[in-house]
CSV table of N, CA and C in Angstrom, one decimal:
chain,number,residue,atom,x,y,z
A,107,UNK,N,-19.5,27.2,33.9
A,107,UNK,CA,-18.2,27.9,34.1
A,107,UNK,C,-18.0,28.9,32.9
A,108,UNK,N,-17.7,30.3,33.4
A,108,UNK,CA,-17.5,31.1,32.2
A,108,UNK,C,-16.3,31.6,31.7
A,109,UNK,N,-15.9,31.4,30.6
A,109,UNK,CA,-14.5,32.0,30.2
A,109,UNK,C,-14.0,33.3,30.6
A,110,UNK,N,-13.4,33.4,31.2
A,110,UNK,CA,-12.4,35.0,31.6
A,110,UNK,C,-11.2,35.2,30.8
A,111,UNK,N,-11.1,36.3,30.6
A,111,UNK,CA,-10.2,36.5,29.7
A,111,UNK,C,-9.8,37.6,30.7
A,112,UNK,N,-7.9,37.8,30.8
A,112,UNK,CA,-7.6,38.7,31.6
A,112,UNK,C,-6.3,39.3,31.1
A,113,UNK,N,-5.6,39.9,30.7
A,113,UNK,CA,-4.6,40.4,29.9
A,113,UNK,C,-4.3,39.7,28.6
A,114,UNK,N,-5.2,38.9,27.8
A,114,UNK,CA,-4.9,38.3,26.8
A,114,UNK,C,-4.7,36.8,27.4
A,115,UNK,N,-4.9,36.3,29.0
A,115,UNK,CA,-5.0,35.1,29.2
A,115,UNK,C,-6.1,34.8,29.2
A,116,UNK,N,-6.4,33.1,29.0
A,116,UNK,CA,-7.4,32.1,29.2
A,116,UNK,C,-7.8,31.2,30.5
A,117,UNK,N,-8.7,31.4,31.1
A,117,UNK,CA,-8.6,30.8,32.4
A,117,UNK,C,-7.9,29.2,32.0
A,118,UNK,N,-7.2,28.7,33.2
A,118,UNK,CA,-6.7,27.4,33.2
A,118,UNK,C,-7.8,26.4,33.0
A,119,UNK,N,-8.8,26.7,33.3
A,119,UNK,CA,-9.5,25.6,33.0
A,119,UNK,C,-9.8,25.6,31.5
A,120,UNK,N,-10.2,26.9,30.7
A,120,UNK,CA,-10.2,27.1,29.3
A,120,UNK,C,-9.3,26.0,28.3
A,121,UNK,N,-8.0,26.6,28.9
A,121,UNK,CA,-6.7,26.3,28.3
A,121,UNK,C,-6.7,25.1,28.3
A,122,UNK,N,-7.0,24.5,29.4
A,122,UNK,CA,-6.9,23.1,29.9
A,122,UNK,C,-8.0,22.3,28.4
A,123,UNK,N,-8.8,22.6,28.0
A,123,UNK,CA,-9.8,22.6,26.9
A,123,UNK,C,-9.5,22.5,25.9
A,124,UNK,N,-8.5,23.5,25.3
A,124,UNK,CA,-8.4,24.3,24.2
A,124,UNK,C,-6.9,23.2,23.8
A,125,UNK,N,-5.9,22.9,24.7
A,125,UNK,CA,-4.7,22.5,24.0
A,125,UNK,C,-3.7,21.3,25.2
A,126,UNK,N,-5.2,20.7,25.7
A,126,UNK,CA,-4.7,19.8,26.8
A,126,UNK,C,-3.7,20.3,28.0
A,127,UNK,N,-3.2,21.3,28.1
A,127,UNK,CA,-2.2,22.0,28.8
A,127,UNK,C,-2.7,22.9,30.4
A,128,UNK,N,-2.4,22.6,31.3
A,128,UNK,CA,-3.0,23.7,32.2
A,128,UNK,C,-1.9,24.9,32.4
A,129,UNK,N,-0.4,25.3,31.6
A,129,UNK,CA,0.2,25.9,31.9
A,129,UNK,C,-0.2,27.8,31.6
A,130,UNK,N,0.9,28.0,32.7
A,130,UNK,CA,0.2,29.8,33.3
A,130,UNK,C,0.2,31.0,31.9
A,131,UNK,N,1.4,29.9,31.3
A,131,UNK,CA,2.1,31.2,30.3
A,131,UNK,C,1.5,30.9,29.0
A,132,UNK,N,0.2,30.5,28.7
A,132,UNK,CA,-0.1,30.5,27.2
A,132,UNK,C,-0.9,31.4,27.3
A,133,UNK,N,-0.3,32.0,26.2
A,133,UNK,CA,-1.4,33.7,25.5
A,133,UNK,C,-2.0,33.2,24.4
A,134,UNK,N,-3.2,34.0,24.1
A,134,UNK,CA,-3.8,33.8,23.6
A,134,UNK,C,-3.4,34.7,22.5
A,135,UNK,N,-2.7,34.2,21.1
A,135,UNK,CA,-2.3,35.0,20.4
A,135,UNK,C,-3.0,35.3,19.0
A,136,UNK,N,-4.2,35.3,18.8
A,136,UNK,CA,-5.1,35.4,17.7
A,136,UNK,C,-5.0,34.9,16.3
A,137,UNK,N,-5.6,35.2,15.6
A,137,UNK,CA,-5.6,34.6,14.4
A,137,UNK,C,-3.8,35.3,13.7
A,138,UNK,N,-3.5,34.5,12.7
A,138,UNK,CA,-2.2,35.3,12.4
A,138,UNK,C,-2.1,36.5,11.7
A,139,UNK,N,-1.0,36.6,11.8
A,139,UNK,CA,-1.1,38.4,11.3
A,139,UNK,C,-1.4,38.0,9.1
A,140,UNK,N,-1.6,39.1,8.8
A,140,UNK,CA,-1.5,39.5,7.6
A,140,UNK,C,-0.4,39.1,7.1
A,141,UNK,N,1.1,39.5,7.0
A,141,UNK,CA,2.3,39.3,7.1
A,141,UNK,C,2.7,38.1,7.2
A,142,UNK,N,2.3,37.6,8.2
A,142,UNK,CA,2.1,36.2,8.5
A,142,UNK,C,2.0,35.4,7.5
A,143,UNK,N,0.7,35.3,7.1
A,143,UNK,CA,-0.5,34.5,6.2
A,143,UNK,C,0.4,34.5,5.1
A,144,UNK,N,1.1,36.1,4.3
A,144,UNK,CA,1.8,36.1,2.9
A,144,UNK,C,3.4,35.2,3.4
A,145,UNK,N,3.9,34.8,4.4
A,145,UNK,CA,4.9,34.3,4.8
A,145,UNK,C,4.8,32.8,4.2
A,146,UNK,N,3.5,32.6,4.9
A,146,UNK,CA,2.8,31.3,4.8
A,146,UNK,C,2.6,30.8,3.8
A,147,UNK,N,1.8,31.4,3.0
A,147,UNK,CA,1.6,31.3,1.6
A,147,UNK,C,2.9,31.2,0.2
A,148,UNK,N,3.7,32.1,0.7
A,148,UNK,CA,5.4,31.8,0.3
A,148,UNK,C,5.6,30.7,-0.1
A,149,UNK,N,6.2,30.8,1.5
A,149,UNK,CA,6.5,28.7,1.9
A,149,UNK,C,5.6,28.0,1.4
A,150,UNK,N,4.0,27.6,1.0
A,150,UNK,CA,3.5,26.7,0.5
A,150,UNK,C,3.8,26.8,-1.3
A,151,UNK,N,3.7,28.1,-1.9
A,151,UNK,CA,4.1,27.8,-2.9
A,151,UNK,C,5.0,27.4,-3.5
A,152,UNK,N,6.4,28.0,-2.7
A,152,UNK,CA,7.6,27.5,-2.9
A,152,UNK,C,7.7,25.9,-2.7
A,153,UNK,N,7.2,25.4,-1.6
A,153,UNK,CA,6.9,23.7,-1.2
A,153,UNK,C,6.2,23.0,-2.6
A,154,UNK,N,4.9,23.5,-3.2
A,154,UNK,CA,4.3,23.4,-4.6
A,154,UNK,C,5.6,23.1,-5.4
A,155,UNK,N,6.1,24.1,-5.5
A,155,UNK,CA,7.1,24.5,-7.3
A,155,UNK,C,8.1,22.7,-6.8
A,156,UNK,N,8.7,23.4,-6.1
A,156,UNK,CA,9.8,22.4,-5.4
A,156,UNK,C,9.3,20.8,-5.3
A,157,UNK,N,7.9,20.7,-5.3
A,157,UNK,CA,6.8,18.8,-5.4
A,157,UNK,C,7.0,19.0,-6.5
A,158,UNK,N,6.7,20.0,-8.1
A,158,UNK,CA,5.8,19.7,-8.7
A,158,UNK,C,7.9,19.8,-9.8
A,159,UNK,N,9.0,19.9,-9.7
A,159,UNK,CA,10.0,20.1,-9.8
A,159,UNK,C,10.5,18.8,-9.8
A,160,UNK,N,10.3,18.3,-8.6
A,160,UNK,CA,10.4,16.6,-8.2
A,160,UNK,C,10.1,15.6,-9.1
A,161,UNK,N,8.7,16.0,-9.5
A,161,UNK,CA,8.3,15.0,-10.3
A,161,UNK,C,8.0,15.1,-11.6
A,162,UNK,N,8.3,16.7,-12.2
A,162,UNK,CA,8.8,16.7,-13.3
A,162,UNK,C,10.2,15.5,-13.6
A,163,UNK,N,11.5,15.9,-13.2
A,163,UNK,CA,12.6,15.3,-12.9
A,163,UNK,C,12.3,14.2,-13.0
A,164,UNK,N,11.4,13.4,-11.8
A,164,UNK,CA,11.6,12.0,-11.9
A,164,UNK,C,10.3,11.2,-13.5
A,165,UNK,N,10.2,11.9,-14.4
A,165,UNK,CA,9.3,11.5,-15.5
A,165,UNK,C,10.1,11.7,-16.2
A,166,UNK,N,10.9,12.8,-16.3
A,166,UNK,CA,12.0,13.0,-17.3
A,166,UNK,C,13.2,11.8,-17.3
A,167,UNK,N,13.3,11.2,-16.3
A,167,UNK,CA,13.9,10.0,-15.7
A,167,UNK,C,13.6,8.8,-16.3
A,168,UNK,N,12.2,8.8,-16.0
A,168,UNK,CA,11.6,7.3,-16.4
A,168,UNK,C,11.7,7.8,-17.8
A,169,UNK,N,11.4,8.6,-18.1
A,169,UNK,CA,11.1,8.8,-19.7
A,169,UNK,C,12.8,8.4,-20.7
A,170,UNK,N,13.7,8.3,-19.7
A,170,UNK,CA,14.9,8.2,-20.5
A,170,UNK,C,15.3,7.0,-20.0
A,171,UNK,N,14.7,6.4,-19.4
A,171,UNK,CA,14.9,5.2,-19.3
A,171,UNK,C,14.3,4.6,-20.1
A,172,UNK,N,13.1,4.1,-20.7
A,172,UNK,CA,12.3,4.1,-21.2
A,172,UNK,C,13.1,4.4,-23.0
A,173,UNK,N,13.9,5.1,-23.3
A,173,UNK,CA,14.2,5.4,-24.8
A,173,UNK,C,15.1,4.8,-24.9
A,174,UNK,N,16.1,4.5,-23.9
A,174,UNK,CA,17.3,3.6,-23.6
A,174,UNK,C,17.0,1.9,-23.8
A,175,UNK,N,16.0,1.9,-23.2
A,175,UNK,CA,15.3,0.2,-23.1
A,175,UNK,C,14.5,0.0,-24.8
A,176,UNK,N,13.9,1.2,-25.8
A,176,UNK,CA,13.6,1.0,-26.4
A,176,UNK,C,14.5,0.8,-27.7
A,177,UNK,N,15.2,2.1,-27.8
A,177,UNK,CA,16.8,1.6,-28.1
A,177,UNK,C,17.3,0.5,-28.2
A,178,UNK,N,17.9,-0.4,-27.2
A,178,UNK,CA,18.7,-1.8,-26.8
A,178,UNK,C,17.3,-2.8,-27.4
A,179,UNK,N,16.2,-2.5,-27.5
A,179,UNK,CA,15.5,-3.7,-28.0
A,179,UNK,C,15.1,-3.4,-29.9
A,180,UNK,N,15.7,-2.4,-29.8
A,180,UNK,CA,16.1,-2.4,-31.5
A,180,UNK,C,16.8,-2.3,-32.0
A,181,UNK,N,17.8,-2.4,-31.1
A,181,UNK,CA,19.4,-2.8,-31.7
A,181,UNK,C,19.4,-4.3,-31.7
A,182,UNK,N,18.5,-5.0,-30.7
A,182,UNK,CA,18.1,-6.5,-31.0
A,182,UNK,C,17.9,-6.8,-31.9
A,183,UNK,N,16.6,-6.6,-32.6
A,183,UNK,CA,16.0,-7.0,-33.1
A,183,UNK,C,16.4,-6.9,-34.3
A,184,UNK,N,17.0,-5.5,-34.7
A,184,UNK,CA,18.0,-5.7,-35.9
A,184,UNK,C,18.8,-6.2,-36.4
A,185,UNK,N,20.0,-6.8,-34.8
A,185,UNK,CA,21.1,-7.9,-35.2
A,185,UNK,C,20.4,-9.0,-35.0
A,186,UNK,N,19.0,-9.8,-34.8
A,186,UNK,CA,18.8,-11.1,-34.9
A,186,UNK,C,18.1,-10.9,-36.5
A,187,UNK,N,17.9,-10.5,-36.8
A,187,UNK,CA,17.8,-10.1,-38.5
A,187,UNK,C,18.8,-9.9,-39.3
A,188,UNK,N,19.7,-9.4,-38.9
A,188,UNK,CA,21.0,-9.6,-39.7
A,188,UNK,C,21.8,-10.8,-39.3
A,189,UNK,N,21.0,-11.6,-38.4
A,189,UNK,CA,21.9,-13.0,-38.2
A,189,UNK,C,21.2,-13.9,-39.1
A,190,UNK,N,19.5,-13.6,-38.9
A,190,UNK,CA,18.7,-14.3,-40.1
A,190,UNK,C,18.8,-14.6,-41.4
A,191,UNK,N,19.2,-13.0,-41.6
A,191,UNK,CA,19.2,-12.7,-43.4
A,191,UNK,C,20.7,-13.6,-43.8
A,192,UNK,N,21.8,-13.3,-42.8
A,192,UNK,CA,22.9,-13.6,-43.2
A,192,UNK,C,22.7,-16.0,-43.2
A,193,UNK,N,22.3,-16.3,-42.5
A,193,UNK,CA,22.3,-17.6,-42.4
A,193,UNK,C,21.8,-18.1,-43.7
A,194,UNK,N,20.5,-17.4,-44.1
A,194,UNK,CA,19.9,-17.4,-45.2
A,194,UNK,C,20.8,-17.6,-46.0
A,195,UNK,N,21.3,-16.2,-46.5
A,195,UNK,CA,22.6,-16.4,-47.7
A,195,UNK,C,23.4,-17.1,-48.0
A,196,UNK,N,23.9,-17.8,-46.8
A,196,UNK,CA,24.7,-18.8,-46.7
A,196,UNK,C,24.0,-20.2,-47.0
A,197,UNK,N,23.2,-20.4,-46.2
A,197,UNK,CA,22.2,-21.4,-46.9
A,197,UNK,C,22.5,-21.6,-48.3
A,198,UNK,N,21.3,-20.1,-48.5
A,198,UNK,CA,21.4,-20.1,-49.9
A,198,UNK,C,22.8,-20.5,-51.5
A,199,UNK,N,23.5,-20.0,-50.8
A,199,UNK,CA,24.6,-20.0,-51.5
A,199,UNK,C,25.1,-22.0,-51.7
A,200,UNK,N,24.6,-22.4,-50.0
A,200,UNK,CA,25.6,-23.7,-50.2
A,200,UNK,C,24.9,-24.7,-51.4
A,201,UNK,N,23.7,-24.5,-51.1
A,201,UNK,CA,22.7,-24.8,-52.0
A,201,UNK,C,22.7,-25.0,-53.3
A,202,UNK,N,22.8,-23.7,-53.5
A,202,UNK,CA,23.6,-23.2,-55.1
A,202,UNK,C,24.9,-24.2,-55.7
A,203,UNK,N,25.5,-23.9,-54.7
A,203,UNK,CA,26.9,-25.0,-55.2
A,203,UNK,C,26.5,-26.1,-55.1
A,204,UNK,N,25.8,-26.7,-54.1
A,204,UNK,CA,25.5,-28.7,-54.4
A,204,UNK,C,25.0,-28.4,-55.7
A,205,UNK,N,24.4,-28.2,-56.1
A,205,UNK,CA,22.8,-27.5,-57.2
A,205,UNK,C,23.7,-27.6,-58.7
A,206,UNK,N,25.5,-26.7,-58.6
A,206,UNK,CA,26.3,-26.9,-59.3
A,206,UNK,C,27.1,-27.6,-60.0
């Protein structure tokens, strides 16, 4: 069977081939234009910036979560040390007075 091409159409059997379809009205519309292609290329870059924007954002995110959490666990650590030191003194002190 040989391909016919007739005003820019695909015989039905072609088509039938090419995009599962046997219908009358698919043209065969070539590769895309030039214009096209820079349209294309647009949109994928702009798609890029806009992914690569995302996940800037969400690192900047974790990352402040992350200084928050580091934060609160040294504001811990500081007041169980100032509860330390302070028990100490007291200790120390009652000590001193029996000692007296």
């Amino acid at each position: 069977m040989s391909e016919v091409r007739d005003s820019g159409y695909l015989s039905s059997s072609r088509r039938a081939s090419c995009d599962g379809t046997t219908g009358e009205n698919h043209r065969y519309a070539g590769p895309p234009s030039r214009q096209s292609r820079v349209v294309i290329g647009i949109a994928q870059a702009e798609a890029e910036r806009r992914k690569r924007a995302q996940i800037l954002e969400s690192e900047g995110k974790r990352q402040s979560q992350i200084n928050i959490a580091e934060g609160d666990k040294q504001r811990m650590i500081l007041n169980s040390e100032a509860l330390r030191m302070d028990a100490i003194n007291r200790a120390s002190g009652e000590a001193e007075a029996i000692m007296a």
